[in-house]
Coordinates of C-alpha atoms and ligand atoms in Angstrom, one line a residue:
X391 CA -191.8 -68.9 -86.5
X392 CA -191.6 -65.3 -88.2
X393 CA -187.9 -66.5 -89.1
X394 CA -188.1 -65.6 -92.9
X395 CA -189.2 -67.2 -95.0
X396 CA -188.9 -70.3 -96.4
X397 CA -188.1 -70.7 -100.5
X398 CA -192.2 -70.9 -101.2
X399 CA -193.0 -67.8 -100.1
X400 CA -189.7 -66.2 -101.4
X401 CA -191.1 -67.2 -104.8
X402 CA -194.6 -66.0 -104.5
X403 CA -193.4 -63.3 -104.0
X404 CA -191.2 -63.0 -106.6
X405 CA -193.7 -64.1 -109.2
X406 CA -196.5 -61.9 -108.3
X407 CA -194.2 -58.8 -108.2
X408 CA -192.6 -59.6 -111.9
X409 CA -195.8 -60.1 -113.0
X410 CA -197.0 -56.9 -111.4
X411 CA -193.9 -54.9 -112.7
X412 CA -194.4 -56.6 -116.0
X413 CA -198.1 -56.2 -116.5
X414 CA -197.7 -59.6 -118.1
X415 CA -200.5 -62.0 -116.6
X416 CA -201.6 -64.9 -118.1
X417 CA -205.4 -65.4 -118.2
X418 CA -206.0 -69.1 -118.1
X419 CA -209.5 -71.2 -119.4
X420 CA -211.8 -71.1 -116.3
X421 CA -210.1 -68.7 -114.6
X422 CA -211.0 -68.3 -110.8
X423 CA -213.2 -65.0 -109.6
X424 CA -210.5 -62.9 -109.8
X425 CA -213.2 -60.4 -108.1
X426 CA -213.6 -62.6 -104.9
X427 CA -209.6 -62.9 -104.6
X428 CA -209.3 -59.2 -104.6
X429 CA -211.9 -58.5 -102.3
X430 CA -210.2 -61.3 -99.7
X431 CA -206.8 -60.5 -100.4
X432 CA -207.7 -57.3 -98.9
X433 CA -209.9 -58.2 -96.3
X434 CA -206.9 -60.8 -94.8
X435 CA -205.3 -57.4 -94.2
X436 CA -208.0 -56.8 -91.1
X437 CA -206.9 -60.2 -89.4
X438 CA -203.1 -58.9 -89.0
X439 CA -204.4 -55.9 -87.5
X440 CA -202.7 -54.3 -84.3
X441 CA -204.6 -52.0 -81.9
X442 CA -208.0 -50.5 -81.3
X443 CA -210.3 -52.1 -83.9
X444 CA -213.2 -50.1 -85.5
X445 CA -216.4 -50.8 -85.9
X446 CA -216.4 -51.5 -89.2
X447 CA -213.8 -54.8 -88.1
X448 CA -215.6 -57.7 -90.7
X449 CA -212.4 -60.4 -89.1
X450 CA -214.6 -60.8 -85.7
X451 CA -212.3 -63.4 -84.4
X452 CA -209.9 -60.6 -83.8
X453 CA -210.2 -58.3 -80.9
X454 CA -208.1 -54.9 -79.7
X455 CA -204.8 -56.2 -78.8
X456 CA -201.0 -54.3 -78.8
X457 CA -202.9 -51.5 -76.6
X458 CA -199.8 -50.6 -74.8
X459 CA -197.3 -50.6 -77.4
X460 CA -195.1 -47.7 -77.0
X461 CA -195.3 -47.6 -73.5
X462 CA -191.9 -49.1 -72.8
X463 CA -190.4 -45.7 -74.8
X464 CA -193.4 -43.4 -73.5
X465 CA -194.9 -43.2 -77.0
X466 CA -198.2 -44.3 -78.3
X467 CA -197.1 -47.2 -80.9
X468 CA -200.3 -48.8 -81.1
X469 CA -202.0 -50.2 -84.6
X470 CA -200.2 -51.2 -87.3
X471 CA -200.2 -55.1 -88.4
X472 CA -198.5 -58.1 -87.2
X473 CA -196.2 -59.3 -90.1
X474 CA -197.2 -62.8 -90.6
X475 CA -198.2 -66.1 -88.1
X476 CA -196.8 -63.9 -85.1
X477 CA -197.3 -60.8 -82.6
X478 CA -194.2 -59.1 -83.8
X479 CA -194.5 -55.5 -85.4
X480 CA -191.7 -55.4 -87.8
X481 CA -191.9 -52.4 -89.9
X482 CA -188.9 -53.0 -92.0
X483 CA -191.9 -55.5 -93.8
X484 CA -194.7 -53.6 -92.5
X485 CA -193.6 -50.4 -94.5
X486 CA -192.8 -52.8 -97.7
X487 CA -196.1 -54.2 -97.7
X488 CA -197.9 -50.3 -97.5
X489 CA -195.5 -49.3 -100.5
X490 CA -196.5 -52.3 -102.8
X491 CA -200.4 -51.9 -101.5
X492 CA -199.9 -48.2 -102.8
X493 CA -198.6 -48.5 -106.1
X494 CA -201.2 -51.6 -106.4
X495 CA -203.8 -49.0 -105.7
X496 CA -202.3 -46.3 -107.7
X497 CA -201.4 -48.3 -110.3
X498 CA -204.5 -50.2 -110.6
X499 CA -207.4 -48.3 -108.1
X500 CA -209.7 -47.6 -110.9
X501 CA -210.3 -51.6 -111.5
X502 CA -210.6 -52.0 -108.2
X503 CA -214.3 -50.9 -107.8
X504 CA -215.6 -50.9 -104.5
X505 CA -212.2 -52.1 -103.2
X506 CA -211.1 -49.4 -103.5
X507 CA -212.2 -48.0 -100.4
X508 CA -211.1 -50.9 -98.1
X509 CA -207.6 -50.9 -100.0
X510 CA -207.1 -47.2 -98.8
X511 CA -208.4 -48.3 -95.4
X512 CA -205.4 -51.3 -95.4
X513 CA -203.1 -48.5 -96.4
X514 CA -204.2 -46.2 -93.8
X515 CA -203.9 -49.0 -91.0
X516 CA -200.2 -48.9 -91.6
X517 CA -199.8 -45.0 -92.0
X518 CA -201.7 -44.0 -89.2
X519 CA -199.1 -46.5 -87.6
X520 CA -195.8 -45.2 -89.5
X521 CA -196.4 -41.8 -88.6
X522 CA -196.4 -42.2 -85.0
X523 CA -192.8 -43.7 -85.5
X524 CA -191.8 -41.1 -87.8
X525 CA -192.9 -38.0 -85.9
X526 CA -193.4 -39.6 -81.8
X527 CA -189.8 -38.6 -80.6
X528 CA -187.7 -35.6 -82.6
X529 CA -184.5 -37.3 -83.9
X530 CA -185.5 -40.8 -83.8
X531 CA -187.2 -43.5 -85.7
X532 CA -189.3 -46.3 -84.4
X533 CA -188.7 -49.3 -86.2
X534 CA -190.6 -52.0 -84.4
X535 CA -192.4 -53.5 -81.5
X536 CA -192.6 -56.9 -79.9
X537 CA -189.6 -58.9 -78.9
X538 CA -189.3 -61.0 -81.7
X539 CA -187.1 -63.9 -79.6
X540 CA -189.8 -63.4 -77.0
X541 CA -192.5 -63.9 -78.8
X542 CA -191.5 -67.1 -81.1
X543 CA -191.4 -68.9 -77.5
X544 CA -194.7 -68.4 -77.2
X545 CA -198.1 -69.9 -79.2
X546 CA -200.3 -67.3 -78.0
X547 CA -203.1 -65.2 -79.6
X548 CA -202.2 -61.0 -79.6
X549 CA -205.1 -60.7 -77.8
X550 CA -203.3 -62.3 -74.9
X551 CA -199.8 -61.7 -75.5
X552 CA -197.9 -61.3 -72.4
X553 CA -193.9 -61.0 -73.7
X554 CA -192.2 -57.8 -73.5
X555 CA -193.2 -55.1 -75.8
X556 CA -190.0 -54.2 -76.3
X557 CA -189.6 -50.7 -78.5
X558 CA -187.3 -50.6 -81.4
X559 CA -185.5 -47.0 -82.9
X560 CA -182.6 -45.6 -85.7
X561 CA -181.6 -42.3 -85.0
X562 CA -178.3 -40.4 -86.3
X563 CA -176.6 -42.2 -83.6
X564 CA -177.5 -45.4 -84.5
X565 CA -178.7 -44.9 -88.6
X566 CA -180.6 -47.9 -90.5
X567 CA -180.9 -46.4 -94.2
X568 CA -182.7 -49.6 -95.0
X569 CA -186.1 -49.5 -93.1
X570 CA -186.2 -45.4 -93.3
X571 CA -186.0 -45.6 -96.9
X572 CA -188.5 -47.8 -97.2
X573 CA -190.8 -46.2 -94.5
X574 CA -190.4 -43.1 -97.0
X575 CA -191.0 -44.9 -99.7
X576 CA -194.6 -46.0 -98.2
X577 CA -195.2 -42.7 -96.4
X578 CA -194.6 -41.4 -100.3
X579 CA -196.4 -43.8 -102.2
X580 CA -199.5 -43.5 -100.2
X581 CA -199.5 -39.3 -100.3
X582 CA -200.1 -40.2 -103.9
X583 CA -203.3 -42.3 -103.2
X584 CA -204.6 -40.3 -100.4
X585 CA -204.0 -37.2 -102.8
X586 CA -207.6 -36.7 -103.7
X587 CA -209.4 -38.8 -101.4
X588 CA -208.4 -37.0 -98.5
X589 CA -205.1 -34.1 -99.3
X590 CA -204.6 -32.9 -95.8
X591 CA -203.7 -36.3 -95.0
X592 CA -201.6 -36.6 -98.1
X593 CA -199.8 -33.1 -97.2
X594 CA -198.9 -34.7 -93.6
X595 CA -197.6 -38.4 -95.2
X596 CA -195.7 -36.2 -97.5
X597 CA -194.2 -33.8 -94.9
X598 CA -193.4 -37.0 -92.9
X599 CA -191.9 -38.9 -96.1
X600 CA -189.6 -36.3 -97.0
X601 CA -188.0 -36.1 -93.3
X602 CA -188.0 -39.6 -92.8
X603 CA -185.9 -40.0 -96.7
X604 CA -183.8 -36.7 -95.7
X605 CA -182.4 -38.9 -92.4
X606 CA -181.8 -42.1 -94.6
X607 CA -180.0 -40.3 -96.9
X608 CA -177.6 -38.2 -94.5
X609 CA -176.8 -40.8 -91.8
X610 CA -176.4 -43.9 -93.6
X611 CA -176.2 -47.2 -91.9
X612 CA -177.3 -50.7 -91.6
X613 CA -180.3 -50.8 -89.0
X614 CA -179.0 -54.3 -88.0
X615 CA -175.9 -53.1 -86.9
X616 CA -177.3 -51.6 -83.7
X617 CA -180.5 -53.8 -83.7
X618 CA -178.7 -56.9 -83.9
X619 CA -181.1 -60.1 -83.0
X620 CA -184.3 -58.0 -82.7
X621 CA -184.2 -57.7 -86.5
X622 CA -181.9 -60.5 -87.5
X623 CA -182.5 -63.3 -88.8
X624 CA -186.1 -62.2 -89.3
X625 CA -185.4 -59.3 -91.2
X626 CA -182.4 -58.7 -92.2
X627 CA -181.8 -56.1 -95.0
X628 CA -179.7 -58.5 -96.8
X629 CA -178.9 -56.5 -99.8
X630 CA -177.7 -53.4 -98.1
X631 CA -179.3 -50.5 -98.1
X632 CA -178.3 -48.5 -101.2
X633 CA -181.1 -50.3 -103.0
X634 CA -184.2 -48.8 -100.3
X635 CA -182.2 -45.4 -100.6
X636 CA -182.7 -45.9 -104.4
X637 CA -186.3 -47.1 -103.8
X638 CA -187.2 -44.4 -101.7
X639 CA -185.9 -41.5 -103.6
X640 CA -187.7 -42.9 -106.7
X641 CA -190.8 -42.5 -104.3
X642 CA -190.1 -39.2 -103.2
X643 CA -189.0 -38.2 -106.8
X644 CA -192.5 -39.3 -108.2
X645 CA -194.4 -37.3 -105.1
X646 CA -192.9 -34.5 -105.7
X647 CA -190.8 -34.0 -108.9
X648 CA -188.4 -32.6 -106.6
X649 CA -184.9 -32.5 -108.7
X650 CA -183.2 -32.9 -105.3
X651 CA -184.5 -36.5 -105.3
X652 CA -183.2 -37.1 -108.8
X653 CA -179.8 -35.8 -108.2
X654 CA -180.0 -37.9 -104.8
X655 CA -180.4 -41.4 -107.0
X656 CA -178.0 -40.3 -109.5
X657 CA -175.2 -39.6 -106.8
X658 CA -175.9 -42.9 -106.0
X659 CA -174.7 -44.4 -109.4
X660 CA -178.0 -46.3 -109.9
X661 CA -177.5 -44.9 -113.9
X662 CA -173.8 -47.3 -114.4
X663 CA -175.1 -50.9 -114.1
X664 CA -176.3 -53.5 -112.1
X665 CA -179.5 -52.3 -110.2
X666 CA -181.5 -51.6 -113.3
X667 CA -180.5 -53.8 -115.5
X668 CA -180.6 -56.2 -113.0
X669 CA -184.7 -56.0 -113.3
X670 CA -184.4 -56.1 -117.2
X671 CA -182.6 -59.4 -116.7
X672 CA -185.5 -60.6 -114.0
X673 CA -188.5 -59.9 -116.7
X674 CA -186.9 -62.7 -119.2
X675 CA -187.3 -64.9 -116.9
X676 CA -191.0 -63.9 -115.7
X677 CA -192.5 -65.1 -118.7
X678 CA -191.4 -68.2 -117.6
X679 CA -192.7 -68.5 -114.5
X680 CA -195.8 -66.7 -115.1
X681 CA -197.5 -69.3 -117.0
X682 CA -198.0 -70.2 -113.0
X683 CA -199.5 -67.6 -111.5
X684 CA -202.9 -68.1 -112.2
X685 CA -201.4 -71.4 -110.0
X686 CA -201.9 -69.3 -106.3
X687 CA -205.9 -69.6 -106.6
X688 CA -206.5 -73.5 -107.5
X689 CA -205.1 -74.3 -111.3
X690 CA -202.3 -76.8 -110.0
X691 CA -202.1 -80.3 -109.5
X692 CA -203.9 -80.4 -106.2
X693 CA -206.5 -78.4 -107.8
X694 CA -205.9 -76.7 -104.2
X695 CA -205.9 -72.7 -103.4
X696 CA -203.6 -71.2 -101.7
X697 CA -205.4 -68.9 -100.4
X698 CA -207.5 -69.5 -97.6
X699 CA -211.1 -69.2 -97.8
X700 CA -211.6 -68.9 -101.7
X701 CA -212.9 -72.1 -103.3
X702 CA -213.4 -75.7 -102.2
X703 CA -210.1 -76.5 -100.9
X704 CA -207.7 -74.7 -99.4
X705 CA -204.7 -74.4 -96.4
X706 CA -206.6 -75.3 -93.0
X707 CA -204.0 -75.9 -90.4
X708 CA -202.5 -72.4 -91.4
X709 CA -199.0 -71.1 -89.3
X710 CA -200.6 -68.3 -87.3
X711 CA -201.6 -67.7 -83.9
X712 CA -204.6 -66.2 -83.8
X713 CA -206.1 -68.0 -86.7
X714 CA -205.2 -71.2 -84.8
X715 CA -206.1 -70.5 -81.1
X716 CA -209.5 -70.0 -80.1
X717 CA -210.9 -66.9 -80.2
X718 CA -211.9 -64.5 -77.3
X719 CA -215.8 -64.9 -77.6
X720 CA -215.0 -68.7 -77.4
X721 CA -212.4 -69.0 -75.0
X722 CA -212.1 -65.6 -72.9
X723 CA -209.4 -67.0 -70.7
X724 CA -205.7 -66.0 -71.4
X725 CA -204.2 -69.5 -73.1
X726 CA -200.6 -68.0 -71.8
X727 CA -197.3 -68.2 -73.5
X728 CA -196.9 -71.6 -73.9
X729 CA -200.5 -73.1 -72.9
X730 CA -201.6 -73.4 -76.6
X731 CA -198.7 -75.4 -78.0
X732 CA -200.1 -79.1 -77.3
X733 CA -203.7 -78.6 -77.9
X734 CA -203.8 -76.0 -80.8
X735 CA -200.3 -75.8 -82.5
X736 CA -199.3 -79.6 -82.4
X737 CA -202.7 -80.5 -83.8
X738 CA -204.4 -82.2 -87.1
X739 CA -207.6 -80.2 -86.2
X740 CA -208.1 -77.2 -88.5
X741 CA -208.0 -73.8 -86.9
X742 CA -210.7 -72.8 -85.7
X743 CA -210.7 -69.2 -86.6
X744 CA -210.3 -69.0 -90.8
X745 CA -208.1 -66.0 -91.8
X746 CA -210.1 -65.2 -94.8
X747 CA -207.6 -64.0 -97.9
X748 CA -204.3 -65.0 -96.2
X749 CA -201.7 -66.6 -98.7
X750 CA -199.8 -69.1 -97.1
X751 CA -196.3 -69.9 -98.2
X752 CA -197.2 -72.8 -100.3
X753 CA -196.4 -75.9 -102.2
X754 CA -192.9 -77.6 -102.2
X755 CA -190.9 -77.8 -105.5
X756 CA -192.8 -81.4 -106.4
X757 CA -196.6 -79.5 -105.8
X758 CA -196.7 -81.1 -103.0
X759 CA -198.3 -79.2 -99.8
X760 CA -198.7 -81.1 -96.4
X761 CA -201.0 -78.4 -94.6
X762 CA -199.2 -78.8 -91.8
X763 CA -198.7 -75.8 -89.1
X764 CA -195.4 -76.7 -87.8
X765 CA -194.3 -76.2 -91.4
X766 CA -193.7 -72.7 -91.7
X767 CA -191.9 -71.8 -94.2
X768 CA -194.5 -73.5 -96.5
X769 CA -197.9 -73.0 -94.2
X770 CA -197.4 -69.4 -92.8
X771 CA -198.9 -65.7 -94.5
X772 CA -197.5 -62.7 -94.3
X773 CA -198.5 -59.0 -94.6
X774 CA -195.7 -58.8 -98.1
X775 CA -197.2 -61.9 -99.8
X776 CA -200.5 -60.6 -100.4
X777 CA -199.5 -57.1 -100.7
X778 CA -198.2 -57.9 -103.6
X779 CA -200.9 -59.4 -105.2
X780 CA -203.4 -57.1 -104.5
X781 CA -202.0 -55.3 -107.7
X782 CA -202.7 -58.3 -109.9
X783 CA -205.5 -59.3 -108.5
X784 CA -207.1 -55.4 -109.3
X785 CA -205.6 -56.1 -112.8
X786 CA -207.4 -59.6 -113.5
X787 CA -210.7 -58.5 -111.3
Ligands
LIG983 C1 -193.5 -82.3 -101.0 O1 -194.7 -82.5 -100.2 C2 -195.3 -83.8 -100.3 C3 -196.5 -83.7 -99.4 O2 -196.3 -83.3 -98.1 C4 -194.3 -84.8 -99.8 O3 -194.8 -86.1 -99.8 C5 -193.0 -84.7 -100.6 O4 -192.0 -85.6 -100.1 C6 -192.5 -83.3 -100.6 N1 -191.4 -83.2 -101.6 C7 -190.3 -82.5 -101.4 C8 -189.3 -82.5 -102.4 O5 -190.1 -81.9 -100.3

């Protein structure tokens, strides 16, 4: 299950964005290769991948999958990642994850070294993707593929996923301030890291960015309340959307200085109390919790890692399909929707395939972690979890 997400991850999450915001990090006494954990928090990014893969594809387990998406609405939606343990393309997240992988990379890109190129290329995957839903269809956009109820019926790898592909949109009509404020706020963030490396690219993410924030801001609206249980209770914006429109014209304000942006976020009262200060309440309370960050990559009382592949012991029944089901060079025959359940879901065996980089979930309030895949909320990854510590990672590395 995709359905969000259990109180571990929750609090990864949380910690490793404080500490990011903060640029408080504790260095502990035999600290782990904070080089190596980079390197495969990035790679894990290849493993969620959607669509045609390249050449250059170092997760071989995976294989081109999602090659029709967009067919349903006669667009090309393909590429993009799968949020977490499932086929779903949720770009609500999906967006999320390519803002934080931005700043990370803006923020931190000259520590990165030669990570730097395959963080650009884990941004890109979700541009190239975000821009086909930002600029497909005139007056609409596309907010999602994959049936979400659908596809939790089913233990199936993406490779062989056979539920409906269904196609998700906003338009004026039917507005969702939330997920287009953040789309702009990714399409934004990465113009700034594609501004060198590649500037026609960063003129079109731009371009795209600005339209994408100018329909957020003038039709304003909960995407949920025309989406309904395609994006709830999976992903839900919660908190409204004031705080994405806020988000994403502090994006578009830093890409382009534009005092339309900064007029935007102070029509929208951000200046008179509790959004900002809000966060200057949070970073108290970070210092607290950080002394357990260094925690994610093995100092803990199981001396265990949370993230898979990096050191001696680590998650190995993890909750995702494609890490869990044999791969197509092993088993080319279609598993079906519900033919992996018994042998490879219900199963003390390991997965088979190891999703190098992923950060699970993690350990229950008493350190305790069962590595069990039926667990979700404690054994699953997701795209947001490591995107968020790619920044400290780069900072520690
Ligand atoms: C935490 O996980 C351990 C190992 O699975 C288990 O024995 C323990 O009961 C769990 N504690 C809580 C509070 O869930």
């Amino acid at each position: 299950m995709a359905l969000r997400r259990g109180f571990a991850s929750s609090l990864w999450l949380r910690l490793v964005w404080l500490c990011f915001l903060t640029g408080h990090i504790i260095v502990e006494a035999g600290s782990p290769n904070y080089r190596e954990a980079l390197s495969k928090s990035i790679l894990f990014f290849q493993g969620q991948r959607s669509g045609k893969l390249p050449r250059s594809q170092q997760i071989t387990w995976r294989s081109n999958s999602g090659l029709s998406d967009g067919l349903l609405a006669n667009v090309d939606l393909t590429g993009g990642y799968y949020d977490a343990g499932d086929n779903v393309k949720f770009n609500f997240p999906m967006a999320f994850s390519t803002t934080m992988l931005s700043w990370a990379t803006l923020e931190y890109g000259g520590k990165m070294g030669s990570e730097l190129g395959n963080a650009r290329a884990a941004i890109r995957w979700a541009t190239d993707y975000l821009l086909k839903c930002a600029t497909k269809t005139p007056g609409k956009l596309y907010v999602g593929v994959g049936d979400p109820n659908m596809d939790h019926k089913c233990w199936e790898r993406p490779e062989d996923m056979d539920t409906a592909r269904s196609v998700y949109s906003v338009s004026p009509s039917n507005p969702g301030s939330d997920v287009a404020g953040e789309t702009a706020a990714a399409l934004a963030a990465a113009s700034m890291v594609f501004r060198k490396a590649d500037p026609k690219y960063s003129r079109l993410l731009l371009r795209t960015a600005k339209n994408v924030m100018q329909f957020a801001m003038q039709y304003r609206g909960a995407y949920s309340d025309s989406l309904g249980s395609a994006v709830c209770p999976f992903y839900c914006s919660y908190s409204g959307y004031k705080d994405e429109l806020l988000w994403g014209g502090a994006w578009l304000l830093r890409a382009t200085n534009d005092a339309l942006y900064l007029n935007f976020i102070k029509s929208l009262g951000a200046n008179d109390a509790t959004d900002i200060f809000s966060w200057d309440n949070k970073y108290a309370g970070a210092r607290v919790l950080l002394s357990r960050v260094d925690y994610i990559l093995g100092v803990n009382p199981l001396q265990m890692s949370y993230m898979v592949g990096f050191g001696a012991n680590y998650p190995k029944r993890i909750h995702h399909r494609g890490s869990s089901l044999p791969s197509l060079t092993t088993h080319p025959q279609s598993f079906g929707c519900d033919g992996g359940f018994q042998s490879f879901f219900y199963t003390a065996n390991p997965n088979p395939n190891v999703l190098t980089g992923a950060i699970v979930g993690g350990p229950n309030q008493s350190d305790g972690y069962s590595d069990d895949r039926t667990d979700y909320s404690h054994s699953e990854p997701a795209t947001y979890i490591n995107a968020a510590i790619v920044g400290p990672l780069a900072y520690l590395a």
